[in-house]
Tab-separated table of C-alpha atoms in Angstrom:
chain	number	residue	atom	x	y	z
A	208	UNK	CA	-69.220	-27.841	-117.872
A	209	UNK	CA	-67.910	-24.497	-119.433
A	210	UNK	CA	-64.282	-23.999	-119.242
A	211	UNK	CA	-62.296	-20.604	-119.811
A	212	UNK	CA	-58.478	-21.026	-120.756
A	213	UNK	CA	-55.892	-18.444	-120.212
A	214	UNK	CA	-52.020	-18.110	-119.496
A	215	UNK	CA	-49.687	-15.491	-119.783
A	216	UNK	CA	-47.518	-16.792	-122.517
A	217	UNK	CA	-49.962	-15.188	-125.414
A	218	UNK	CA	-52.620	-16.608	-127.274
A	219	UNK	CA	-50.421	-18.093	-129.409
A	220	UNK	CA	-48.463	-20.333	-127.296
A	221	UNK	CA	-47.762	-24.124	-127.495
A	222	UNK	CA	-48.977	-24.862	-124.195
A	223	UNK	CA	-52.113	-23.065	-124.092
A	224	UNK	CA	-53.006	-24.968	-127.405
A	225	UNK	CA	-52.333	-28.242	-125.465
A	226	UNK	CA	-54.615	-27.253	-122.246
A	227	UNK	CA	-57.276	-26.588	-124.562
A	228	UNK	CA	-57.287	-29.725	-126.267
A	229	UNK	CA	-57.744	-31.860	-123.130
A	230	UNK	CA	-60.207	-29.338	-121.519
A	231	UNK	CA	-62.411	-29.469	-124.877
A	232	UNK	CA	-62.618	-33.261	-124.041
A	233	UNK	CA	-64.108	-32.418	-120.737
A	234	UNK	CA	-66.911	-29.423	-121.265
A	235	UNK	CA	-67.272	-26.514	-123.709
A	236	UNK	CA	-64.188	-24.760	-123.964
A	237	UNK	CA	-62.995	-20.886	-124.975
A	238	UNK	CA	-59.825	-19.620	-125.032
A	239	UNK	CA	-59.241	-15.402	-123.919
A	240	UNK	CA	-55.667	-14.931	-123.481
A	241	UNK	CA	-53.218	-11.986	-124.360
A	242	UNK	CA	-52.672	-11.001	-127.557
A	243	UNK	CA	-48.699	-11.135	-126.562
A	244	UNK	CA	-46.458	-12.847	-123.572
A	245	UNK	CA	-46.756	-11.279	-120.315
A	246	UNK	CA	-45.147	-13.142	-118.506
A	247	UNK	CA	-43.939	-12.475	-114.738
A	248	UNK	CA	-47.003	-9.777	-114.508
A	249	UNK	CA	-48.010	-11.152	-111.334
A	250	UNK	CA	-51.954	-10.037	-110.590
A	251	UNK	CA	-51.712	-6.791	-112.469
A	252	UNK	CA	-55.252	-5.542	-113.833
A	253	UNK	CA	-55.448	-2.846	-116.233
A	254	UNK	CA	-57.320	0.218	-114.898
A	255	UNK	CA	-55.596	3.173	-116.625
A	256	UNK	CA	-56.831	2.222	-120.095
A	257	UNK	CA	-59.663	0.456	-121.700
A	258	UNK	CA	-59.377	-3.480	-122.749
A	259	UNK	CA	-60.855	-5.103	-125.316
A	260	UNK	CA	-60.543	-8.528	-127.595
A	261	UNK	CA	-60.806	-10.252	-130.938
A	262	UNK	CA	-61.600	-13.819	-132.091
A	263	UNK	CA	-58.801	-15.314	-132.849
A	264	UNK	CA	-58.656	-18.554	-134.854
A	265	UNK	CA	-57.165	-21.869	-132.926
A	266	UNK	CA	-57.916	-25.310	-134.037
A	267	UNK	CA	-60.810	-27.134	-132.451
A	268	UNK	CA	-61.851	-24.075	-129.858
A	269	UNK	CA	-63.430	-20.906	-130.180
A	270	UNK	CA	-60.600	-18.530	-129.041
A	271	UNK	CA	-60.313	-14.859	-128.642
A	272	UNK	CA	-56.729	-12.570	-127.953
A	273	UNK	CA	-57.098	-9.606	-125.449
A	274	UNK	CA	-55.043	-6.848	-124.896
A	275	UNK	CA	-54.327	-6.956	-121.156
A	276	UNK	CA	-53.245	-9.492	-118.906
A	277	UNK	CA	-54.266	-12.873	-117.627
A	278	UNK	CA	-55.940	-11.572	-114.613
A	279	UNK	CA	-57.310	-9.363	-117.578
A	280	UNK	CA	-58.473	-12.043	-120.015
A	281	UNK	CA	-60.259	-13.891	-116.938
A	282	UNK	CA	-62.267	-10.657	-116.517
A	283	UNK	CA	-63.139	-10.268	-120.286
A	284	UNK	CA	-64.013	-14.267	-120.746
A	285	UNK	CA	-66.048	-14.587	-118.050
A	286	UNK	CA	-68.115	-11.467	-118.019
A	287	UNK	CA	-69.976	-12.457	-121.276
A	288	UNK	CA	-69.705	-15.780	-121.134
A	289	UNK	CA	-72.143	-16.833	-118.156
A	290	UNK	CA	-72.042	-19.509	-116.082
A	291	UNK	CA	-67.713	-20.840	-116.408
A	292	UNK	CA	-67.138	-23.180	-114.043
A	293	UNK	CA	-63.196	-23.119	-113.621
A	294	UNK	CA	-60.651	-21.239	-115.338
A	295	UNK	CA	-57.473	-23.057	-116.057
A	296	UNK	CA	-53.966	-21.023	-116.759
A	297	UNK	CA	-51.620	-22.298	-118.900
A	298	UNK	CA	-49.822	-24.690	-119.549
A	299	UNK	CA	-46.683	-21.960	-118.917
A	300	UNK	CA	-43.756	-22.424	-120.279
A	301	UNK	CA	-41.292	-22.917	-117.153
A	302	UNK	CA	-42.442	-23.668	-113.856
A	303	UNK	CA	-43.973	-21.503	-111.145
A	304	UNK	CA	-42.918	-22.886	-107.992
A	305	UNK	CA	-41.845	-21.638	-104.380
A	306	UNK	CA	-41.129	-17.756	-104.659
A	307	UNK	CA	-42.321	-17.862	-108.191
A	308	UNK	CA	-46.167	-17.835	-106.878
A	309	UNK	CA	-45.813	-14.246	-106.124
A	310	UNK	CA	-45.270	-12.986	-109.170
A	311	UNK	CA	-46.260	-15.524	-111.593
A	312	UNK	CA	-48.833	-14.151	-114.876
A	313	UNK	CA	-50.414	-17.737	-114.893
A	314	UNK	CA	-51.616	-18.583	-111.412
A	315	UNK	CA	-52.715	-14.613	-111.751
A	316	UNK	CA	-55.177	-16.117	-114.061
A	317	UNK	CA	-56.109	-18.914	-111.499
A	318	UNK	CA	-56.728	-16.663	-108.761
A	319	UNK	CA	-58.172	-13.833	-110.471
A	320	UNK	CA	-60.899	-17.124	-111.408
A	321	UNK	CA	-61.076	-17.655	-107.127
A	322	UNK	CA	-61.506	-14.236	-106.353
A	323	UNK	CA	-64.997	-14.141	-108.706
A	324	UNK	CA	-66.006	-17.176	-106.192
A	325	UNK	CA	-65.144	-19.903	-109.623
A	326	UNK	CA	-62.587	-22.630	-109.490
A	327	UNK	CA	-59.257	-21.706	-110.967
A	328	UNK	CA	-56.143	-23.980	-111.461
A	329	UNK	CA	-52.680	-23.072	-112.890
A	330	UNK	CA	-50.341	-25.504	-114.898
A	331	UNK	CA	-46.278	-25.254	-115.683
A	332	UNK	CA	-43.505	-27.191	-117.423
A	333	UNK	CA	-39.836	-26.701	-117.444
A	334	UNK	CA	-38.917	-24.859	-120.134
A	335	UNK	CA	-35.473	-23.247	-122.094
A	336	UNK	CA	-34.478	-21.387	-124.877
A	337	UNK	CA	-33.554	-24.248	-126.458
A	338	UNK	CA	-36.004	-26.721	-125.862
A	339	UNK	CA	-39.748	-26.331	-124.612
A	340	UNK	CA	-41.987	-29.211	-122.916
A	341	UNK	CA	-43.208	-32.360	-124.419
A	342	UNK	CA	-46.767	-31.915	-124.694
A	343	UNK	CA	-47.605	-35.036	-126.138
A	344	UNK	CA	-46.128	-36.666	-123.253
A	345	UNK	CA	-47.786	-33.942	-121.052
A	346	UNK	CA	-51.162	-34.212	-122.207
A	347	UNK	CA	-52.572	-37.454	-120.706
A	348	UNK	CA	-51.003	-36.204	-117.382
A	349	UNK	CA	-52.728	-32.887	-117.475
A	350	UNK	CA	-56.107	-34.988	-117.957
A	351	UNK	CA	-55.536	-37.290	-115.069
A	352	UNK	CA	-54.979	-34.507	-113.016
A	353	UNK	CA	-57.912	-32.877	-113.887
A	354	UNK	CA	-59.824	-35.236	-113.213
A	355	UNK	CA	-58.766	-35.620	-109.873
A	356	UNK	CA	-59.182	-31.857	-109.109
A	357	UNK	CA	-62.342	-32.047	-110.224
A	358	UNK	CA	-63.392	-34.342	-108.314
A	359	UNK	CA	-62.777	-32.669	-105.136
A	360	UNK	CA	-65.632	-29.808	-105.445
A	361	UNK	CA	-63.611	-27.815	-101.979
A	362	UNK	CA	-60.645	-27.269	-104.135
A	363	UNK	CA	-60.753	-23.370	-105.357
A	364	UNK	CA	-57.218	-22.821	-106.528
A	365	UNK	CA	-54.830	-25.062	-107.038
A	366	UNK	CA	-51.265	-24.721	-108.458
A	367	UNK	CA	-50.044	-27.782	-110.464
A	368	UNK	CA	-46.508	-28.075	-111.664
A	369	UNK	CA	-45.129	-31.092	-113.863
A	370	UNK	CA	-41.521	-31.896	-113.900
A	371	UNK	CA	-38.592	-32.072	-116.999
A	372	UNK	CA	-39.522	-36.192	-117.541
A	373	UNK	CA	-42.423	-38.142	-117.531
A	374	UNK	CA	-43.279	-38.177	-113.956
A	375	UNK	CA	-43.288	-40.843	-111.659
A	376	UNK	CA	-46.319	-39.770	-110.086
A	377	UNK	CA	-48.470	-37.252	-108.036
A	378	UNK	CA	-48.125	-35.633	-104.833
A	379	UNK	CA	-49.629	-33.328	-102.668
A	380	UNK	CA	-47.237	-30.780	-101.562
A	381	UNK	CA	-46.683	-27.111	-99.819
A	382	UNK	CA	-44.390	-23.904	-101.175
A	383	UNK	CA	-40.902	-23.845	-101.063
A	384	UNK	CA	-39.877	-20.782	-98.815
A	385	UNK	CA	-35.991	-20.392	-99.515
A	386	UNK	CA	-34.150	-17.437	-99.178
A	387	UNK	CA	-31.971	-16.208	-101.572
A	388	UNK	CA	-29.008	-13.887	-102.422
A	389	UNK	CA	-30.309	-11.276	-104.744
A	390	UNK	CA	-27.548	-9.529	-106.507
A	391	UNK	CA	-27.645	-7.141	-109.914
A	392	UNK	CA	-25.571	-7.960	-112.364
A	393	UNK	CA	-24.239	-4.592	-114.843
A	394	UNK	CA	-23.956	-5.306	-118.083
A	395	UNK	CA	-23.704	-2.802	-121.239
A	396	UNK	CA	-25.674	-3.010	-124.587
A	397	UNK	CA	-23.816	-3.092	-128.373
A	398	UNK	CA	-23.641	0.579	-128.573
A	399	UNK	CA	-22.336	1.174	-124.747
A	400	UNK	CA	-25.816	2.024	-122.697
A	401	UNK	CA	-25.915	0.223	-119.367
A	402	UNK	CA	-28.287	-2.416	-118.375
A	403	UNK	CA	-28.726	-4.876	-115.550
A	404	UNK	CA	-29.464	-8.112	-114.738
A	405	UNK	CA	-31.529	-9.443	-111.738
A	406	UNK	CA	-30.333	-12.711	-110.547
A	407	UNK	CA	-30.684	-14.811	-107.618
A	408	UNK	CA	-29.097	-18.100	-106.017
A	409	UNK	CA	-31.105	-20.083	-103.534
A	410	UNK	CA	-29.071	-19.732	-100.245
A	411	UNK	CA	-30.875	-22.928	-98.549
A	412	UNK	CA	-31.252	-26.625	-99.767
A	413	UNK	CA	-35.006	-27.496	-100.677
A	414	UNK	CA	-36.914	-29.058	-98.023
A	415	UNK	CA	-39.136	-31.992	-98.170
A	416	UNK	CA	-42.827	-32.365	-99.003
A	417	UNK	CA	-42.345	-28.517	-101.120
A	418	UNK	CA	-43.309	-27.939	-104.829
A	419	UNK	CA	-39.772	-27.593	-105.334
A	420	UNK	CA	-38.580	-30.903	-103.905
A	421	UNK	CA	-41.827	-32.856	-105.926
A	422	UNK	CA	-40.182	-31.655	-108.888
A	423	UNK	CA	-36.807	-32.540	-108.379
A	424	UNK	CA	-38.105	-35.842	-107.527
A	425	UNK	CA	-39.600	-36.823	-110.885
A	426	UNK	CA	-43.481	-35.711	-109.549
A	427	UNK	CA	-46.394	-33.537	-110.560
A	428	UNK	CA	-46.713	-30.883	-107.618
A	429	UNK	CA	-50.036	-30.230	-106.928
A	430	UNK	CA	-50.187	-27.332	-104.275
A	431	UNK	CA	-53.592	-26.072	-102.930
A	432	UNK	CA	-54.029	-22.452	-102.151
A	433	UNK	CA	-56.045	-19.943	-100.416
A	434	UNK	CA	-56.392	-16.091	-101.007
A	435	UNK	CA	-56.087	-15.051	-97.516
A	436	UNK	CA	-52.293	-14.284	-96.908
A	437	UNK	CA	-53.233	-13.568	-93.394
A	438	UNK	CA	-50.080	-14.687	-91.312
A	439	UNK	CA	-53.097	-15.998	-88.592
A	440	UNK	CA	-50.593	-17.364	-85.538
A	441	UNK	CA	-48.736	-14.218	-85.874
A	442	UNK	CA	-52.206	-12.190	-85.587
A	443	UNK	CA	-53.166	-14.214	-82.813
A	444	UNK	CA	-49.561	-13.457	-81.057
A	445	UNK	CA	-49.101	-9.928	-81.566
A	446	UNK	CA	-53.123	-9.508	-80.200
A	447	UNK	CA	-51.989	-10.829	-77.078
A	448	UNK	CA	-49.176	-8.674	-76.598
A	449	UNK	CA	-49.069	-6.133	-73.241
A	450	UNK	CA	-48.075	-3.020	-75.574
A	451	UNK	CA	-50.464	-3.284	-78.170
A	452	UNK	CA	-53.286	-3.138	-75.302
A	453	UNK	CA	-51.966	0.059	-74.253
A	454	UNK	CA	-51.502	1.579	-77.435
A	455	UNK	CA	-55.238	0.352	-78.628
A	456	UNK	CA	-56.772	2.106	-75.202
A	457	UNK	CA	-54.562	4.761	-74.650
């Protein structure tokens, strides 16, 4: 099995070094990932410039750091490296759950995998300034997992999340959809200029069976995905509606 690593931390980070380890114990392994973080890039590819990469030296993998970004690096490891299998992202520092799916740099890298018609699943942690995930403790997790996903060959993208403590187990579970009250916070730099702050407080409580709720719980969340964002029941309303006839025949 040949498995491509990416993330959107940079080549360079902890977690990424961790993935690798327990993919290498499962097929051939390479690492392309940015040459710095990008984090929060959401599925931006770079088409106003050219991209290129260098080998890069990691313990134990071959490795290589790419200017661009993880829907990028996908691109670059998989067009001269035939025949990948899946593409896992990560493991991200801080978690990627609920809203967070829409713009997050590592499940970029998953789905950018899905959209070439290969496998692609997307790990997080909970992370701080001031302290970053165990990945010891993380490890053997990430492996069971794995195997699992694996396992079930109808699977293309898959978004797995592991919570602060050792977990207390797995779960299957759905996106958290909360609102939330967006506000922008003015602040001013040392020498006077003015700068703001984007911040947001959830406005709802988080409901059960979400990514969200798994984690609170003390569970990996393990949330399948598709590509089509097709709201289909609202398709199949509005086709049905009186006004839209006329309009379409008029």
């Amino acid at each position: 099995m040949r498995i491509l690593i990416t993330n959107d931390d940079g080549v360079y980070s902890p977690g990424i070094a961790a993935l690798a380890q327990v993919a290498s114990r499962l097929g051939e392994g390479r690492v392309v990932a940015p040459d710095v973080e990008r984090a929060s890039a959401s599925h931006s590819i770079t088409a106003s410039r050219p991209v290129s990469y260098k080998r890069t030296a990691l313990p134990g993998i071959e490795a290589y750091r790419g200017n661009g970004t993880a829907g990028d690096c996908v691109m670059l490891g998989t067009t001269p490296w035939a025949k990948v299998d899946v593409v896992l992202s990560g493991i991200n520092l801080g978690t990627n759950l609920g809203n967070a799916v829409w713009h997050s740099g590592t499940l970029a890298g998953a789905k950018q995998a899905a959209l070439l018609g290969l496998r692609g699943i997307a790990f997080s942690a909970p992370a701080t300034d001031k302290e970053q995930p165990d990945f010891n403790v993380l490890k053997p997790w990430v492996g069971s997992v794995l195997d699992m996903l694996l396992g079930i060959p109808d699977l293309c993208l898959v978004n797995v999340n592991f919570p602060a403590k050792p977990p207390r187990g797995s779960v299957w579970t759905r996106q958290s959809l909360r609102h939330y009250d967006g506000r922008v916070v003015p602040i001013k730099d040392p020498i006077g200029r003015a700068h703001y702050w984007f911040t947001v407080v959830p406005v709802e409580a988080t409901e059960e069976g979400t990514d969200r709720w798994a984690i609170e719980q003390g569970y990996v969340s393990m949330m399948p995905l598709t590509l089509d964002v097709t709201d289909h029941e609202a398709l199949a309303r509005v086709q049905k509606l009186e006004a839209w006839k006329k309009l379409k025949f008029a």
